[in-house]
Amino acid sequence: MTVHVWDYLAEYEKEKEDILDAVERVFASGQLVLGQSVKGFEEEFARYHGAGYCTGVDNGTNALKLGLEALGVGPGDEVITVSNTAAPTVVAIMGTGATPVFVDVRESDFLMDTDQVEAAVTPRTKVLLPVHLYGQCADMAPLKRIAGKHGLKILEDCAQAHGARHHGRLAGTMGDAAAFSFYPTKVLGAYGDGGAVITSDEETDRALRQLRYYGMEKVYYVVRTPGHNSRLDEVQAEILRRKLGRLDAYVEGRNAVARRYEEGLGDLTGPGGLLLPATNDGNGHVYYVYVVRHPRRDDILEALKAYDISLNISYPWPVHTMSGFARLGWSEGSLPVTEKLAGEIFSLPMYPSLPEAVQERTISALREVLAAL
């Protein structure tokens, strides 16, 4: 059996009755679009975060795009973010007509280097977009200070950080709004696509609700600002309602997997060796992915194929080096830490239902490969 970084089938077997009941409930409800399941999930997801409002949308990319638009971002504006992220972060910014401006990340945690942010602010800057990457939060205090000083908004990218905490605050509760993805691999994942934006600002929420439904205030009403067709599906919303009650258990399951990696691989760390994830002081990590680092990453991944272990790299190509974003003008070498990490990081299997035997097989194989380098 090939070992992969993610699999949902064991979890589905455990939760099958509840998942299928959620589907049946929606199908029997007589309302398949923007019904009681979406409404209920929005209320419950907002309550979980202590936020005033939640707007369910069709995917995480549009959660970012609509979140930016609701905060007033448009053509001619700039949004400061990172290149060490999934491409949708940048696709969403460019989808508003704005320009992404990159700062580098820190070698210690792969998160936004907040010391570089203020120097990147220009008169065109509208929003700071930190990415809470791999399961832990970026350093928010300096970002809030910079935003306050320059009159900027903050949109948190929480696609990888459901349930993560930063000095006691949940990811998504420290900016003006926060975007979430419910892609199946996420800490809180649907059985298809989905997304949401939370905020405690009434006007921002009102704008979001219009934007997700063509720009209408209600069905077949006047369009005042053209929007999108970006509605969270009723079936996915009902499944997410069920899974939301298990989110904290999912987080604990991922932390248990992380502890086993620390126990099995912790003695291999050091200069030139395998580097395991570092959790910053004040952070509660949820380990969306378990990203390790080694200077001979490619040799390791190739050798693991003989053990029938197939691992991922998150991410092998920094966004600013991709041909699709060449017109932004960021040459190779402009973000040295991001580019260095792209050649050294890789992800070990991580999901709450990961069998201990499969994890031990991965640890054993990795130890053998490292010993042979």
mmCIF file of C-alpha atoms in Angstrom:
data_model
loop_
_atom_site.group_PDB
_atom_site.id
_atom_site.type_symbol
_atom_site.label_atom_id
_atom_site.label_comp_id
_atom_site.label_asym_id
_atom_site.label_seq_id
_atom_site.Cartn_x
_atom_site.Cartn_y
_atom_site.Cartn_z
ATOM 1 C CA MET A 1 0.000 0.000 0.000
ATOM 2 C CA THR A 2 1.387 3.367 -1.016
ATOM 3 C CA VAL A 3 1.712 5.874 1.808
ATOM 4 C CA HIS A 4 0.330 9.319 0.944
ATOM 5 C CA VAL A 5 0.352 12.562 2.891
ATOM 6 C CA TRP A 6 -3.459 12.630 3.185
ATOM 7 C CA ASP A 7 -6.361 10.208 3.098
ATOM 8 C CA TYR A 8 -9.955 10.614 4.237
ATOM 9 C CA LEU A 9 -11.332 7.080 3.945
ATOM 10 C CA ALA A 10 -10.679 5.964 7.539
ATOM 11 C CA GLU A 11 -12.316 9.130 8.835
ATOM 12 C CA TYR A 12 -15.263 8.607 6.489
ATOM 13 C CA GLU A 13 -15.821 5.071 7.756
ATOM 14 C CA LYS A 14 -15.960 6.416 11.299
ATOM 15 C CA GLU A 15 -18.289 9.317 10.439
ATOM 16 C CA LYS A 16 -20.223 7.773 7.551
ATOM 17 C CA GLU A 17 -23.597 7.619 9.291
ATOM 18 C CA ASP A 18 -23.476 11.288 10.218
ATOM 19 C CA ILE A 19 -22.215 12.382 6.791
ATOM 20 C CA LEU A 20 -24.910 10.480 4.918
ATOM 21 C CA ASP A 21 -27.547 11.771 7.313
ATOM 22 C CA ALA A 22 -26.417 15.306 6.508
ATOM 23 C CA VAL A 23 -26.870 14.641 2.792
ATOM 24 C CA GLU A 24 -30.309 13.111 3.321
ATOM 25 C CA ARG A 25 -31.399 16.036 5.459
ATOM 26 C CA VAL A 26 -30.568 18.522 2.704
ATOM 27 C CA PHE A 27 -32.118 16.455 -0.074
ATOM 28 C CA ALA A 28 -35.328 16.072 1.908
ATOM 29 C CA SER A 29 -35.473 19.737 2.932
ATOM 30 C CA GLY A 30 -36.961 21.083 -0.284
ATOM 31 C CA GLN A 31 -34.338 23.864 -0.390
ATOM 32 C CA LEU A 32 -31.055 23.174 -2.143
ATOM 33 C CA VAL A 33 -29.479 26.644 -2.408
ATOM 34 C CA LEU A 34 -28.876 29.133 0.445
ATOM 35 C CA GLY A 35 -31.201 27.287 2.778
ATOM 36 C CA GLN A 36 -31.191 26.493 6.471
ATOM 37 C CA SER A 37 -27.961 24.483 6.347
ATOM 38 C CA VAL A 38 -25.922 27.409 5.029
ATOM 39 C CA LYS A 39 -27.611 29.769 7.479
ATOM 40 C CA GLY A 40 -27.002 27.384 10.362
ATOM 41 C CA PHE A 41 -23.361 26.813 9.489
ATOM 42 C CA GLU A 42 -22.707 30.539 9.117
ATOM 43 C CA GLU A 43 -24.147 31.196 12.560
ATOM 44 C CA GLU A 44 -22.241 28.330 14.163
ATOM 45 C CA PHE A 45 -18.907 29.098 12.489
ATOM 46 C CA ALA A 46 -19.180 32.759 13.528
ATOM 47 C CA ARG A 47 -20.052 31.698 17.082
ATOM 48 C CA TYR A 48 -17.094 29.311 17.251
ATOM 49 C CA HIS A 49 -14.791 32.250 16.497
ATOM 50 C CA GLY A 50 -16.647 34.806 18.574
ATOM 51 C CA ALA A 51 -17.162 36.800 15.372
ATOM 52 C CA GLY A 52 -20.217 38.839 14.530
ATOM 53 C CA TYR A 53 -20.796 37.453 11.043
ATOM 54 C CA CYS A 54 -19.912 34.669 8.628
ATOM 55 C CA THR A 55 -20.654 34.509 4.894
ATOM 56 C CA GLY A 56 -20.391 31.095 3.246
ATOM 57 C CA VAL A 57 -18.964 31.033 -0.280
ATOM 58 C CA ASP A 58 -18.094 28.398 -2.855
ATOM 59 C CA ASN A 59 -14.352 28.019 -2.239
ATOM 60 C CA GLY A 60 -11.370 29.458 -0.392
ATOM 61 C CA THR A 61 -10.055 31.400 -3.374
ATOM 62 C CA ASN A 62 -13.294 33.325 -3.670
ATOM 63 C CA ALA A 63 -13.367 33.779 0.088
ATOM 64 C CA LEU A 64 -10.121 35.723 -0.323
ATOM 65 C CA LYS A 65 -11.271 37.582 -3.431
ATOM 66 C CA LEU A 66 -14.637 38.611 -2.011
ATOM 67 C CA GLY A 67 -13.017 39.444 1.302
ATOM 68 C CA LEU A 68 -10.618 41.814 -0.438
ATOM 69 C CA GLU A 69 -13.405 43.404 -2.473
ATOM 70 C CA ALA A 70 -15.541 43.843 0.638
ATOM 71 C CA LEU A 71 -12.615 45.699 2.228
ATOM 72 C CA GLY A 72 -12.521 48.054 -0.747
ATOM 73 C CA VAL A 73 -9.670 46.561 -2.787
ATOM 74 C CA GLY A 74 -9.785 47.114 -6.532
ATOM 75 C CA PRO A 75 -7.751 48.082 -9.606
ATOM 76 C CA GLY A 76 -4.743 50.235 -8.791
ATOM 77 C CA ASP A 77 -4.460 49.056 -5.196
ATOM 78 C CA GLU A 78 -1.674 46.977 -3.678
ATOM 79 C CA VAL A 79 -1.927 44.086 -1.231
ATOM 80 C CA ILE A 80 1.115 42.968 0.767
ATOM 81 C CA THR A 81 1.500 39.217 1.186
ATOM 82 C CA VAL A 82 4.024 36.361 0.775
ATOM 83 C CA SER A 83 5.162 34.163 -2.094
ATOM 84 C CA ASN A 84 5.568 31.077 0.095
ATOM 85 C CA THR A 85 1.892 30.184 -0.187
ATOM 86 C CA ALA A 86 -0.521 28.371 -2.446
ATOM 87 C CA ALA A 87 -1.122 30.210 -5.709
ATOM 88 C CA PRO A 88 -4.797 30.973 -4.865
ATOM 89 C CA THR A 89 -3.676 33.637 -2.382
ATOM 90 C CA VAL A 90 -2.134 35.610 -5.238
ATOM 91 C CA VAL A 91 -4.777 34.640 -7.813
ATOM 92 C CA ALA A 92 -7.409 36.164 -5.529
ATOM 93 C CA ILE A 93 -5.510 39.442 -5.204
ATOM 94 C CA MET A 94 -5.037 39.734 -8.954
ATOM 95 C CA GLY A 95 -8.681 38.818 -9.496
ATOM 96 C CA THR A 96 -9.676 42.087 -7.844
ATOM 97 C CA GLY A 97 -7.459 44.038 -10.235
ATOM 98 C CA ALA A 98 -5.012 44.822 -7.433
ATOM 99 C CA THR A 99 -1.272 44.113 -7.428
ATOM 100 C CA PRO A 100 0.319 41.662 -4.978
ATOM 101 C CA VAL A 101 3.460 42.958 -3.284
ATOM 102 C CA PHE A 102 5.640 40.260 -1.728
ATOM 103 C CA VAL A 103 7.758 40.265 1.387
ATOM 104 C CA ASP A 104 10.026 37.379 2.303
ATOM 105 C CA VAL A 105 9.422 34.794 5.021
ATOM 106 C CA ARG A 106 11.450 33.806 8.065
ATOM 107 C CA GLU A 107 13.660 30.715 7.955
ATOM 108 C CA SER A 108 12.606 29.713 11.459
ATOM 109 C CA ASP A 109 8.884 29.240 10.817
ATOM 110 C CA PHE A 110 8.335 29.924 7.054
ATOM 111 C CA LEU A 111 5.839 32.691 7.953
ATOM 112 C CA MET A 112 5.690 36.325 6.811
ATOM 113 C CA ASP A 113 8.742 38.309 7.908
ATOM 114 C CA THR A 114 6.872 41.164 9.531
ATOM 115 C CA ASP A 115 10.094 43.192 9.824
ATOM 116 C CA GLN A 116 9.932 43.705 6.044
ATOM 117 C CA VAL A 117 6.307 44.795 5.812
ATOM 118 C CA GLU A 118 6.458 48.516 6.611
ATOM 119 C CA ALA A 119 9.137 49.132 3.990
ATOM 120 C CA ALA A 120 6.789 47.602 1.397
ATOM 121 C CA VAL A 121 3.937 50.012 2.182
ATOM 122 C CA THR A 122 3.239 52.637 -0.502
ATOM 123 C CA PRO A 123 0.426 55.152 -1.024
ATOM 124 C CA ARG A 124 -1.309 52.435 -3.084
ATOM 125 C CA THR A 125 -1.268 49.824 -0.310
ATOM 126 C CA LYS A 126 -4.785 48.931 0.831
ATOM 127 C CA VAL A 127 -4.589 45.608 2.678
ATOM 128 C CA LEU A 128 -2.087 43.428 4.522
ATOM 129 C CA LEU A 129 -2.730 39.751 3.794
ATOM 130 C CA PRO A 130 -0.810 37.466 6.183
ATOM 131 C CA VAL A 131 -0.989 33.740 5.469
ATOM 132 C CA HIS A 132 -1.328 31.540 8.552
ATOM 133 C CA LEU A 133 0.744 28.832 6.923
ATOM 134 C CA TYR A 134 0.884 25.085 7.593
ATOM 135 C CA GLY A 135 -1.236 25.401 10.723
ATOM 136 C CA GLN A 136 0.130 28.269 12.793
ATOM 137 C CA CYS A 137 -0.463 31.998 12.838
ATOM 138 C CA ALA A 138 1.774 34.737 11.523
ATOM 139 C CA ASP A 139 2.940 37.362 14.019
ATOM 140 C CA MET A 140 -0.057 39.682 14.168
ATOM 141 C CA ALA A 141 0.983 42.390 16.653
ATOM 142 C CA PRO A 142 3.399 44.196 14.307
ATOM 143 C CA LEU A 143 0.945 43.875 11.418
ATOM 144 C CA LYS A 144 -1.814 45.494 13.468
ATOM 145 C CA ARG A 145 0.560 48.294 14.448
ATOM 146 C CA ILE A 146 1.525 48.918 10.813
ATOM 147 C CA ALA A 147 -2.098 48.771 9.681
ATOM 148 C CA GLY A 148 -3.130 51.274 12.325
ATOM 149 C CA LYS A 149 -0.268 53.644 11.508
ATOM 150 C CA HIS A 150 -0.969 53.659 7.752
ATOM 151 C CA GLY A 151 -4.751 53.280 7.717
ATOM 152 C CA LEU A 152 -4.686 49.782 6.201
ATOM 153 C CA LYS A 153 -7.009 46.800 6.511
ATOM 154 C CA ILE A 154 -5.961 43.252 7.417
ATOM 155 C CA LEU A 155 -7.423 40.159 5.757
ATOM 156 C CA GLU A 156 -6.202 36.927 7.341
ATOM 157 C CA ASP A 157 -5.688 33.933 5.054
ATOM 158 C CA CYS A 158 -6.828 31.110 7.343
ATOM 159 C CA ALA A 159 -7.128 28.351 4.734
ATOM 160 C CA GLN A 160 -4.578 26.257 6.648
ATOM 161 C CA ALA A 161 -5.291 27.334 10.200
ATOM 162 C CA HIS A 162 -8.780 26.302 11.335
ATOM 163 C CA GLY A 163 -8.686 26.238 15.125
ATOM 164 C CA ALA A 164 -5.141 27.600 15.416
ATOM 165 C CA ARG A 165 -4.497 30.073 18.227
ATOM 166 C CA HIS A 166 -2.179 33.055 18.609
ATOM 167 C CA HIS A 167 -1.728 34.289 22.177
ATOM 168 C CA GLY A 168 -5.156 32.892 22.972
ATOM 169 C CA ARG A 169 -6.914 34.347 19.933
ATOM 170 C CA LEU A 170 -8.288 32.087 17.223
ATOM 171 C CA ALA A 171 -6.933 32.491 13.710
ATOM 172 C CA GLY A 172 -9.327 34.749 11.853
ATOM 173 C CA THR A 173 -10.200 37.006 14.778
ATOM 174 C CA MET A 174 -7.266 39.422 14.683
ATOM 175 C CA GLY A 175 -7.871 41.379 11.483
ATOM 176 C CA ASP A 176 -10.744 43.161 9.775
ATOM 177 C CA ALA A 177 -11.884 39.951 8.087
ATOM 178 C CA ALA A 178 -10.625 36.413 7.531
ATOM 179 C CA ALA A 179 -10.967 33.962 4.667
ATOM 180 C CA PHE A 180 -11.266 30.192 5.110
ATOM 181 C CA SER A 181 -11.168 27.250 2.727
ATOM 182 C CA PHE A 182 -13.036 24.003 3.362
ATOM 183 C CA TYR A 183 -11.302 22.010 0.641
ATOM 184 C CA PRO A 184 -11.375 18.327 1.703
ATOM 185 C CA THR A 185 -7.754 18.234 2.901
ATOM 186 C CA LYS A 186 -8.212 21.141 5.318
ATOM 187 C CA VAL A 187 -8.350 20.812 9.097
ATOM 188 C CA LEU A 188 -12.079 21.445 8.718
ATOM 189 C CA GLY A 189 -12.747 19.949 5.303
ATOM 190 C CA ALA A 190 -15.926 19.424 3.317
ATOM 191 C CA TYR A 191 -16.710 16.567 0.917
ATOM 192 C CA GLY A 192 -16.152 18.918 -1.986
ATOM 193 C CA ASP A 193 -15.302 22.600 -2.120
ATOM 194 C CA GLY A 194 -16.372 25.466 0.106
ATOM 195 C CA GLY A 195 -15.200 28.617 1.824
ATOM 196 C CA ALA A 196 -16.254 31.373 4.192
ATOM 197 C CA VAL A 197 -15.355 34.874 5.327
ATOM 198 C CA ILE A 198 -15.807 35.989 8.927
ATOM 199 C CA THR A 199 -15.855 39.550 10.225
ATOM 200 C CA SER A 200 -17.298 41.532 13.076
ATOM 201 C CA ASP A 201 -17.989 44.562 10.908
ATOM 202 C CA GLU A 202 -21.605 44.800 9.762
ATOM 203 C CA GLU A 203 -20.872 46.772 6.586
ATOM 204 C CA THR A 204 -18.181 44.332 5.525
ATOM 205 C CA ASP A 205 -20.580 41.432 6.004
ATOM 206 C CA ARG A 206 -23.308 43.232 4.076
ATOM 207 C CA ALA A 207 -20.890 43.775 1.188
ATOM 208 C CA LEU A 208 -19.863 40.108 1.273
ATOM 209 C CA ARG A 209 -23.462 38.886 1.065
ATOM 210 C CA GLN A 210 -24.101 41.074 -1.941
ATOM 211 C CA LEU A 211 -20.862 40.092 -3.643
ATOM 212 C CA ARG A 212 -21.525 36.356 -3.350
ATOM 213 C CA TYR A 213 -24.969 36.739 -4.980
ATOM 214 C CA TYR A 214 -24.375 38.812 -8.128
ATOM 215 C CA GLY A 215 -24.363 42.049 -6.132
ATOM 216 C CA MET A 216 -28.015 41.709 -5.121
ATOM 217 C CA GLU A 217 -29.281 42.479 -1.644
ATOM 218 C CA LYS A 218 -31.846 39.697 -1.996
ATOM 219 C CA VAL A 219 -33.114 37.285 -4.659
ATOM 220 C CA TYR A 220 -33.907 38.978 -8.001
ATOM 221 C CA TYR A 221 -33.320 42.392 -6.491
ATOM 222 C CA VAL A 222 -31.530 45.362 -8.047
ATOM 223 C CA VAL A 223 -27.801 44.870 -8.677
ATOM 224 C CA ARG A 224 -26.039 47.958 -7.363
ATOM 225 C CA THR A 225 -22.453 46.689 -7.702
ATOM 226 C CA PRO A 226 -21.879 43.662 -9.954
ATOM 227 C CA GLY A 227 -20.805 40.700 -7.856
ATOM 228 C CA HIS A 228 -20.303 36.970 -8.295
ATOM 229 C CA ASN A 229 -22.105 33.664 -8.178
ATOM 230 C CA SER A 230 -20.202 32.347 -5.154
ATOM 231 C CA ARG A 231 -22.575 30.521 -2.821
ATOM 232 C CA LEU A 232 -21.680 27.804 -0.322
ATOM 233 C CA ASP A 233 -23.498 24.598 -1.283
ATOM 234 C CA GLU A 234 -26.239 23.397 1.058
ATOM 235 C CA VAL A 235 -24.916 19.829 1.208
ATOM 236 C CA GLN A 236 -21.381 20.952 2.035
ATOM 237 C CA ALA A 237 -22.724 23.400 4.614
ATOM 238 C CA GLU A 238 -24.659 20.665 6.411
ATOM 239 C CA ILE A 239 -21.633 18.353 6.397
ATOM 240 C CA LEU A 240 -19.497 21.198 7.753
ATOM 241 C CA ARG A 241 -22.019 21.818 10.522
ATOM 242 C CA ARG A 242 -21.573 18.224 11.675
ATOM 243 C CA LYS A 243 -17.783 18.339 11.370
ATOM 244 C CA LEU A 244 -17.465 21.723 13.120
ATOM 245 C CA GLY A 245 -18.442 20.022 16.360
ATOM 246 C CA ARG A 246 -15.446 17.738 15.904
ATOM 247 C CA LEU A 247 -12.938 20.436 14.902
ATOM 248 C CA ASP A 248 -11.176 20.546 18.272
ATOM 249 C CA ALA A 249 -10.871 16.743 18.203
ATOM 250 C CA TYR A 250 -9.373 16.923 14.708
ATOM 251 C CA VAL A 251 -6.813 19.432 15.993
ATOM 252 C CA GLU A 252 -5.885 17.198 18.910
ATOM 253 C CA GLY A 253 -5.550 14.249 16.540
ATOM 254 C CA ARG A 254 -3.143 16.189 14.361
ATOM 255 C CA ASN A 255 -1.131 17.245 17.404
ATOM 256 C CA ALA A 256 -0.899 13.608 18.477
ATOM 257 C CA VAL A 257 0.543 12.723 15.062
ATOM 258 C CA ALA A 258 3.002 15.617 15.390
ATOM 259 C CA ARG A 259 4.128 14.386 18.814
ATOM 260 C CA ARG A 260 4.828 10.933 17.394
ATOM 261 C CA TYR A 261 6.986 12.480 14.663
ATOM 262 C CA GLU A 262 8.898 14.442 17.293
ATOM 263 C CA GLU A 263 9.479 11.257 19.279
ATOM 264 C CA GLY A 264 10.510 9.252 16.214
ATOM 265 C CA LEU A 265 12.642 11.824 14.410
ATOM 266 C CA GLY A 266 13.684 14.378 17.026
ATOM 267 C CA ASP A 267 17.164 12.895 17.470
ATOM 268 C CA LEU A 268 17.961 13.454 13.771
ATOM 269 C CA THR A 269 17.727 17.231 13.906
ATOM 270 C CA GLY A 270 20.640 19.633 13.857
ATOM 271 C CA PRO A 271 22.809 21.581 11.406
ATOM 272 C CA GLY A 272 22.686 19.850 8.037
ATOM 273 C CA GLY A 273 20.147 17.373 9.327
ATOM 274 C CA LEU A 274 16.399 17.063 9.301
ATOM 275 C CA LEU A 275 14.607 20.124 10.662
ATOM 276 C CA LEU A 276 11.187 19.571 12.212
ATOM 277 C CA PRO A 277 8.455 22.234 12.472
ATOM 278 C CA ALA A 278 8.984 24.952 15.064
ATOM 279 C CA THR A 279 5.996 26.284 16.985
ATOM 280 C CA ASN A 280 6.345 29.926 17.952
ATOM 281 C CA ASP A 281 5.771 31.116 21.508
ATOM 282 C CA GLY A 282 2.111 31.924 22.008
ATOM 283 C CA ASN A 283 0.982 29.803 19.062
ATOM 284 C CA GLY A 284 -1.265 26.773 19.111
ATOM 285 C CA HIS A 285 -0.280 24.751 16.019
ATOM 286 C CA VAL A 286 -2.926 22.681 14.213
ATOM 287 C CA TYR A 287 -0.514 20.980 11.765
ATOM 288 C CA TYR A 288 -2.534 21.283 8.579
ATOM 289 C CA VAL A 289 0.600 19.843 7.003
ATOM 290 C CA TYR A 290 3.735 18.595 8.752
ATOM 291 C CA VAL A 291 6.528 20.335 6.861
ATOM 292 C CA VAL A 292 10.131 19.288 7.479
ATOM 293 C CA ARG A 293 13.323 20.529 5.895
ATOM 294 C CA HIS A 294 16.565 18.988 4.629
ATOM 295 C CA PRO A 295 19.213 20.300 2.192
ATOM 296 C CA ARG A 296 19.067 16.990 0.258
ATOM 297 C CA ARG A 297 15.293 16.960 -0.007
ATOM 298 C CA ASP A 298 15.127 15.698 -3.592
ATOM 299 C CA ASP A 299 17.441 12.760 -2.871
ATOM 300 C CA ILE A 300 15.296 11.824 0.118
ATOM 301 C CA LEU A 301 12.032 11.884 -1.824
ATOM 302 C CA GLU A 302 13.536 9.798 -4.602
ATOM 303 C CA ALA A 303 14.862 7.214 -2.142
ATOM 304 C CA LEU A 304 11.504 6.964 -0.338
ATOM 305 C CA LYS A 305 9.862 5.771 -3.560
ATOM 306 C CA ALA A 306 11.552 2.409 -3.016
ATOM 307 C CA TYR A 307 9.555 2.159 0.214
ATOM 308 C CA ASP A 308 6.321 2.990 -1.638
ATOM 309 C CA ILE A 309 6.077 6.315 0.189
ATOM 310 C CA SER A 310 4.911 9.288 -1.892
ATOM 311 C CA LEU A 311 5.291 12.682 -0.224
ATOM 312 C CA ASN A 312 4.374 16.242 -1.213
ATOM 313 C CA ILE A 313 6.227 19.549 -1.315
ATOM 314 C CA SER A 314 4.359 22.595 -0.035
ATOM 315 C CA TYR A 315 5.498 24.472 -2.083
ATOM 316 C CA PRO A 316 8.118 23.565 -4.710
ATOM 317 C CA TRP A 317 7.711 26.752 -6.759
ATOM 318 C CA PRO A 318 7.381 30.121 -5.036
ATOM 319 C CA VAL A 319 4.520 32.046 -6.600
ATOM 320 C CA HIS A 320 6.729 34.919 -7.756
ATOM 321 C CA THR A 321 8.826 32.496 -9.874
ATOM 322 C CA MET A 322 5.844 30.995 -11.737
ATOM 323 C CA SER A 323 5.527 31.967 -15.393
ATOM 324 C CA GLY A 324 1.884 32.922 -14.912
ATOM 325 C CA PHE A 325 2.950 35.766 -12.614
ATOM 326 C CA ALA A 326 5.970 36.944 -14.608
ATOM 327 C CA ARG A 327 4.311 40.251 -15.434
ATOM 328 C CA LEU A 328 4.537 41.204 -11.746
ATOM 329 C CA GLY A 329 8.268 41.642 -12.308
ATOM 330 C CA TRP A 330 9.665 39.620 -9.420
ATOM 331 C CA SER A 331 12.886 37.967 -10.572
ATOM 332 C CA GLU A 332 14.488 34.905 -9.054
ATOM 333 C CA GLY A 333 16.690 35.975 -6.172
ATOM 334 C CA SER A 334 14.325 38.719 -5.025
ATOM 335 C CA LEU A 335 12.987 36.637 -2.113
ATOM 336 C CA PRO A 336 16.011 34.582 -1.076
ATOM 337 C CA VAL A 337 14.595 32.825 1.980
ATOM 338 C CA THR A 338 11.424 31.786 0.170
ATOM 339 C CA GLU A 339 13.468 30.461 -2.745
ATOM 340 C CA LYS A 340 15.879 28.573 -0.486
ATOM 341 C CA LEU A 341 13.049 26.898 1.402
ATOM 342 C CA ALA A 342 11.411 25.787 -1.851
ATOM 343 C CA GLY A 343 14.393 23.530 -2.490
ATOM 344 C CA GLU A 344 14.481 21.975 0.974
ATOM 345 C CA ILE A 345 10.972 21.521 2.419
ATOM 346 C CA PHE A 346 8.669 18.529 2.138
ATOM 347 C CA SER A 347 5.601 17.230 3.934
ATOM 348 C CA LEU A 348 5.172 14.026 5.925
ATOM 349 C CA PRO A 349 1.786 12.250 6.156
ATOM 350 C CA MET A 350 -0.559 14.257 8.379
ATOM 351 C CA TYR A 351 -4.246 13.725 9.112
ATOM 352 C CA PRO A 352 -6.108 12.860 12.335
ATOM 353 C CA SER A 353 -6.963 9.308 11.300
ATOM 354 C CA LEU A 354 -3.409 8.482 10.190
ATOM 355 C CA PRO A 355 -2.816 4.927 11.475
ATOM 356 C CA GLU A 356 0.098 4.678 13.879
ATOM 357 C CA ALA A 357 1.458 1.730 11.890
ATOM 358 C CA VAL A 358 1.577 3.827 8.710
ATOM 359 C CA GLN A 359 3.268 6.654 10.568
ATOM 360 C CA GLU A 360 5.821 4.279 12.070
ATOM 361 C CA ARG A 361 6.495 2.891 8.595
ATOM 362 C CA THR A 362 7.157 6.416 7.369
ATOM 363 C CA ILE A 363 9.441 7.215 10.302
ATOM 364 C CA SER A 364 11.380 3.979 9.891
ATOM 365 C CA ALA A 365 11.851 4.463 6.148
ATOM 366 C CA LEU A 366 12.911 8.086 6.594
ATOM 367 C CA ARG A 367 15.472 7.113 9.230
ATOM 368 C CA GLU A 368 16.934 4.466 6.916
ATOM 369 C CA VAL A 369 17.112 6.881 3.994
ATOM 370 C CA LEU A 370 18.766 9.602 6.073
ATOM 371 C CA ALA A 371 21.308 7.137 7.461
ATOM 372 C CA ALA A 372 22.264 6.141 3.916
ATOM 373 C CA LEU A 373 22.810 9.697 2.610
#
